[in-house]
XYZ file of C-alpha atoms in Angstrom:
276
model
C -56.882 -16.964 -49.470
C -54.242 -18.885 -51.290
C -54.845 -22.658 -49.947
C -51.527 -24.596 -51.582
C -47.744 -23.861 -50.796
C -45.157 -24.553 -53.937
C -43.777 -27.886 -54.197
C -40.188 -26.665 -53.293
C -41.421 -25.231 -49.802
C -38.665 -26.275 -47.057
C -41.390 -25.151 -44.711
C -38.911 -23.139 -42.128
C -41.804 -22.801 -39.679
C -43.788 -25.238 -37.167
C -47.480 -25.663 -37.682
C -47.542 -24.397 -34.516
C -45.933 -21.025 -35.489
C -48.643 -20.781 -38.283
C -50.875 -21.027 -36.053
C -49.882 -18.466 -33.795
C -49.106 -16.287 -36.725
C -52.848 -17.024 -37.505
C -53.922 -15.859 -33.917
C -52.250 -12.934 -33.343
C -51.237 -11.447 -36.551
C -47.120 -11.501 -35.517
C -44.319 -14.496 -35.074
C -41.283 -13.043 -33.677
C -37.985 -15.928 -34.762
C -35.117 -15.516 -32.779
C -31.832 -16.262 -34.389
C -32.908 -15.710 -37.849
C -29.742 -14.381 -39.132
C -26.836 -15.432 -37.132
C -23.689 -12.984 -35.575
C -21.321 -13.631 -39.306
C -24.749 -12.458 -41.759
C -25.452 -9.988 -39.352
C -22.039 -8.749 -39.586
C -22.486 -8.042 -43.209
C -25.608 -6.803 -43.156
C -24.907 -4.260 -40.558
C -21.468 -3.278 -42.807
C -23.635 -3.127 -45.940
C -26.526 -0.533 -44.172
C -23.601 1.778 -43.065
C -21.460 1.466 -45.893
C -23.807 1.128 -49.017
C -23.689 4.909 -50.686
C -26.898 4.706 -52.966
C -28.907 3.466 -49.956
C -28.156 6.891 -48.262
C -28.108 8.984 -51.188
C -31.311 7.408 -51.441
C -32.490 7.642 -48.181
C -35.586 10.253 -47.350
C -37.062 11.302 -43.932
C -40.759 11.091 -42.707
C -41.519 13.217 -39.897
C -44.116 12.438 -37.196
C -46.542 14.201 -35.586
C -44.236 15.995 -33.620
C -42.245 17.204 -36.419
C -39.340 14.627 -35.327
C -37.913 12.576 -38.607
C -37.083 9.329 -39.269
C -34.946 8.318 -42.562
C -35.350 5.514 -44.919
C -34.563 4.147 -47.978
C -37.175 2.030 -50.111
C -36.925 -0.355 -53.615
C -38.984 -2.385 -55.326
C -36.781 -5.422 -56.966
C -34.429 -7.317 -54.451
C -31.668 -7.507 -57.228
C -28.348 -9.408 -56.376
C -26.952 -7.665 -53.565
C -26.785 -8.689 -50.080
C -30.019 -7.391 -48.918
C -31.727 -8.725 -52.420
C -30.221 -11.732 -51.355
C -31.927 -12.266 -48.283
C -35.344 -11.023 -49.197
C -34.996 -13.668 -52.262
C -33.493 -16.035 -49.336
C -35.712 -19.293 -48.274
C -35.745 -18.616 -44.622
C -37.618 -16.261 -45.265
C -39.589 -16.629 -48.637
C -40.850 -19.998 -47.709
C -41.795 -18.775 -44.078
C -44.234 -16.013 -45.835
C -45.528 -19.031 -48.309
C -46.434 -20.932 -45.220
C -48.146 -17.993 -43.384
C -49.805 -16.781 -46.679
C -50.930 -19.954 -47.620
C -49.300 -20.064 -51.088
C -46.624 -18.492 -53.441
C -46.006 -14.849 -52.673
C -43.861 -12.624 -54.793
C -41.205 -9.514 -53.566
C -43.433 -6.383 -52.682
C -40.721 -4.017 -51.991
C -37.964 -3.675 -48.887
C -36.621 -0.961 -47.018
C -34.174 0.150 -45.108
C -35.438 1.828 -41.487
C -33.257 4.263 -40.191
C -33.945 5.407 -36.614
C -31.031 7.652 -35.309
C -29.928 7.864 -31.138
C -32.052 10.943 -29.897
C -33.521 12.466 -32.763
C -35.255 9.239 -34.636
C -38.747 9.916 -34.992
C -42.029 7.657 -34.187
C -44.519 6.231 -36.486
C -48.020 6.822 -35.894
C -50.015 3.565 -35.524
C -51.310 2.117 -38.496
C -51.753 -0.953 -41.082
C -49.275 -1.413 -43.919
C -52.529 -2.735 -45.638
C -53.749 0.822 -45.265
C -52.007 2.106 -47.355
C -51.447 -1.205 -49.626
C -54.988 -1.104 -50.402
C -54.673 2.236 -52.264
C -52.770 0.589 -54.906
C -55.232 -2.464 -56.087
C -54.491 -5.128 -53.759
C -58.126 -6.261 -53.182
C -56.854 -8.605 -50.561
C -54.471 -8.249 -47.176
C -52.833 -11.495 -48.260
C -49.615 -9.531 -47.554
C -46.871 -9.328 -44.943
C -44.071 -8.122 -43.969
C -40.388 -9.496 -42.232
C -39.070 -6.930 -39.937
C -34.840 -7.929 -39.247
C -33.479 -6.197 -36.207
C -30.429 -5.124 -37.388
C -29.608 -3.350 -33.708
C -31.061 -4.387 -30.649
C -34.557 -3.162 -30.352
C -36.007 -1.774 -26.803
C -38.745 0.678 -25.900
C -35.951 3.110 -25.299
C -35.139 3.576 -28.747
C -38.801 3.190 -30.524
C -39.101 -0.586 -30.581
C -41.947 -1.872 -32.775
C -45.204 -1.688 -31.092
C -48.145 -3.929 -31.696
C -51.737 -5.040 -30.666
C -52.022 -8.382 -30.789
C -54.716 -9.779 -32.815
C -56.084 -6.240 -34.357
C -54.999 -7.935 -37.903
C -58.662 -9.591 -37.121
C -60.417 -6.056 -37.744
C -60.044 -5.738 -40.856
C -59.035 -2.590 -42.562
C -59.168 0.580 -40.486
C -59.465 4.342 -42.128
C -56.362 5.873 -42.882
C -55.465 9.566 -42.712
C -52.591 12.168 -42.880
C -50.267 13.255 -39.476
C -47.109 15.116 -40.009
C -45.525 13.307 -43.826
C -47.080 10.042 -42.177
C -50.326 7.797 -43.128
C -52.199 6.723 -39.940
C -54.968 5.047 -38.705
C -57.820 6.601 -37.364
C -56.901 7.269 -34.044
C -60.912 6.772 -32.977
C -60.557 3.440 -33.897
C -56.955 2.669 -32.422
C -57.397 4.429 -28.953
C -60.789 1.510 -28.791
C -58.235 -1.497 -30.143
C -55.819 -0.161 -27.569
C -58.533 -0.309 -24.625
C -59.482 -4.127 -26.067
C -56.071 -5.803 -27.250
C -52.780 -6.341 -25.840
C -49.977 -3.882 -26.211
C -47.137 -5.668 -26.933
C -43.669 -4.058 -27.235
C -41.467 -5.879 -29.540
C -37.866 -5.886 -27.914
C -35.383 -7.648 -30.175
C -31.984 -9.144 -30.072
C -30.114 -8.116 -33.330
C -30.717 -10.950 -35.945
C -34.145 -12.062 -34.894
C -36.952 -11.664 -37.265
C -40.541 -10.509 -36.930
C -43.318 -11.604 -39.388
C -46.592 -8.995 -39.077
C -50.036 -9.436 -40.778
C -50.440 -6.495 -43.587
C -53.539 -5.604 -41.170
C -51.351 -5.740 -37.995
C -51.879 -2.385 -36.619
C -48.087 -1.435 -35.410
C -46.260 1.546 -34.605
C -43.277 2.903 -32.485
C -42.144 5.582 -30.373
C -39.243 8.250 -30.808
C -35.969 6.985 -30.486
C -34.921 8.868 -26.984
C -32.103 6.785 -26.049
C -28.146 7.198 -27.343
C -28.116 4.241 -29.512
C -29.631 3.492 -33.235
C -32.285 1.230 -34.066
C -31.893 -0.055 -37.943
C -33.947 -2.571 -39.420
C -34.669 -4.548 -42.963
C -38.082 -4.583 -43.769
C -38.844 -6.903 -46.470
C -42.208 -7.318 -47.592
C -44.156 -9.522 -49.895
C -47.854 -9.857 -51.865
C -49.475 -13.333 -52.056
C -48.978 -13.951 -56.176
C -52.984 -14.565 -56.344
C -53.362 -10.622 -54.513
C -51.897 -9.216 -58.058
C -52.524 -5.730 -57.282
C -55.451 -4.733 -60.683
C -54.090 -1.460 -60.922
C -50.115 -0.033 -61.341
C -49.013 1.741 -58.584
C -45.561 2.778 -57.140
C -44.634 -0.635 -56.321
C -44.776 -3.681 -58.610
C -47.568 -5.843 -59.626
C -46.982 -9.849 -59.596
C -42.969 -9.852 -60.755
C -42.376 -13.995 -59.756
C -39.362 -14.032 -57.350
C -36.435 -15.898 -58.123
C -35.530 -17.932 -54.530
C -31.749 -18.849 -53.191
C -30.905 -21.321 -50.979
C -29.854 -19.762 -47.526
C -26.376 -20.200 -48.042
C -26.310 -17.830 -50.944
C -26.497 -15.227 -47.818
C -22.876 -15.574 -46.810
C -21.772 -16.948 -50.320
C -22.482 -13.017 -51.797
C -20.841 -11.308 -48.895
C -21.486 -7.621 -48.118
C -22.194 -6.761 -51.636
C -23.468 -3.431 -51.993
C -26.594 -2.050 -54.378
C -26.025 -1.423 -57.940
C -26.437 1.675 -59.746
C -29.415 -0.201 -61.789
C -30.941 -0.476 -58.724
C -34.635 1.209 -58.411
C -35.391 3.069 -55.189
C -38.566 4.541 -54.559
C -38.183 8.817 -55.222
C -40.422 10.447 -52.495
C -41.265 13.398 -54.865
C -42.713 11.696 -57.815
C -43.353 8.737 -55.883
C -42.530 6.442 -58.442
């Protein structure tokens, strides 16, 4: 593990939030974004048009879909922006114990009534397919809507980032854990249901197991996921998403500064078919 933080670390977090982060492999921050960035980054998600010509569904189990839209390099738009953003950059430096670089980010589309669930599993599951020897990786989940069990809030058992890796396997066009394994985490760990207000922000071990539910209520549940690689975890194979690329940091203010800029057509999102 990566033992020394960058000299211009504002560390954004308590020691005591490390430390919980530590212990059970999630920090939820309330208030991360407040109501005027939320504003635009709620008018960017509806309004950007290569994010949705972009955007690809994943059904579960079930055969029910949920849609979302993946890239690799934050660029300069508004969502670049605040994965590149200190807030959270230096949080993931603290809780990673060193520099960390952009992995990719995504947009999570979960629509009222027909939004699919995702099966549980670790985003280190499938990480570890392409060359990151290490789980020094995690992830920033932004509630973009408010999040409740209703409408497939993020599910996770506290602690199971302590396991270590856990077998991953095909259901429906998902990866997920082996359910063996999750239904004996499940008996042993807490089940904790993630219920946001819009603008908070939810750190997650890469070896969190996590999941959520179908959306079955008449509102949407969109989030930005950004997620990151410690810069010593450089992955020792290519893959779909980058290898060490050093990220370029803003000062928070750069948030509201770029406005609801939209995505650029240079902009790389992730193609489902080839995968690359």
């Amino acid at each position: 593990m990566q033992t020394e933080l960058p000299a211009d670390n504002t560390h954004p977090l308590t020691a005591e939030q490390v430390e919980q982060f530590q212990l059970d492999g999630y920090l939820a921050v309330e208030n991360l974004f407040d109501a005027e960035e939320l504003g635009m980054m709620l008018q960017v998600a509806k309004e950007d048009r290569l994010l949705h010509e972009h955007a690809y569904g994943r059904k579960d189990s079930q055969g029910r879909e949920s849609r979302l839209s993946l890239w690799n390099h934050p660029g300069d738009d508004l969502f670049g922006i605040v994965s590149r953003s200190r807030r959270i950059v230096d949080a993931m430096e603290q809780l990673l114990g060193g520099e960390v670089y952009h992995y990719h980010s995504k947009l999570m589309l979960k629509e009222p009534l027909v939004g699919g669930a995702w099966e549980w599993h670790q985003d280190y599951g499938y990480w570890y397919q392409n060359g990151c020897l290490y789980p020094w990786m995690a992830s920033c989940l932004i509630a973009l809507d408010r999040a409740t069990r209703a409408n497939g809030c993020l599910q996770v058992l506290k602690g199971s980032h302590h396991m270590g890796r856990v077998e991953h396997g095909r259901f429906g066009d998902q990866t997920g854990a082996d359910p063996e394994r999750v239904r004996a985490a499940i008996e042993r760990l807490e089940h904790v249901y993630c219920e946001m207000a819009p603008g908070t922000g939810l750190f997650f071990h890469g070896n969190l197991l996590h999941a959520s539910d179908a959306n079955t209520s008449p509102d949407s549940r969109w989030s930005l996921i950004c997620c990151y690689n410690a810069a010593s975890n450089d992955p020792y194979k290519d893959s779909h998403h980058p290898r060490y690329t050093p990220l370029k940091k803003v000062p928070d203010s750069a948030i509201k500064q770029t406005g609801a800029a939209v995505s650029s057509a240079g902009k790389a999102f992730l193609d489902p078919v080839t995968n690359t």
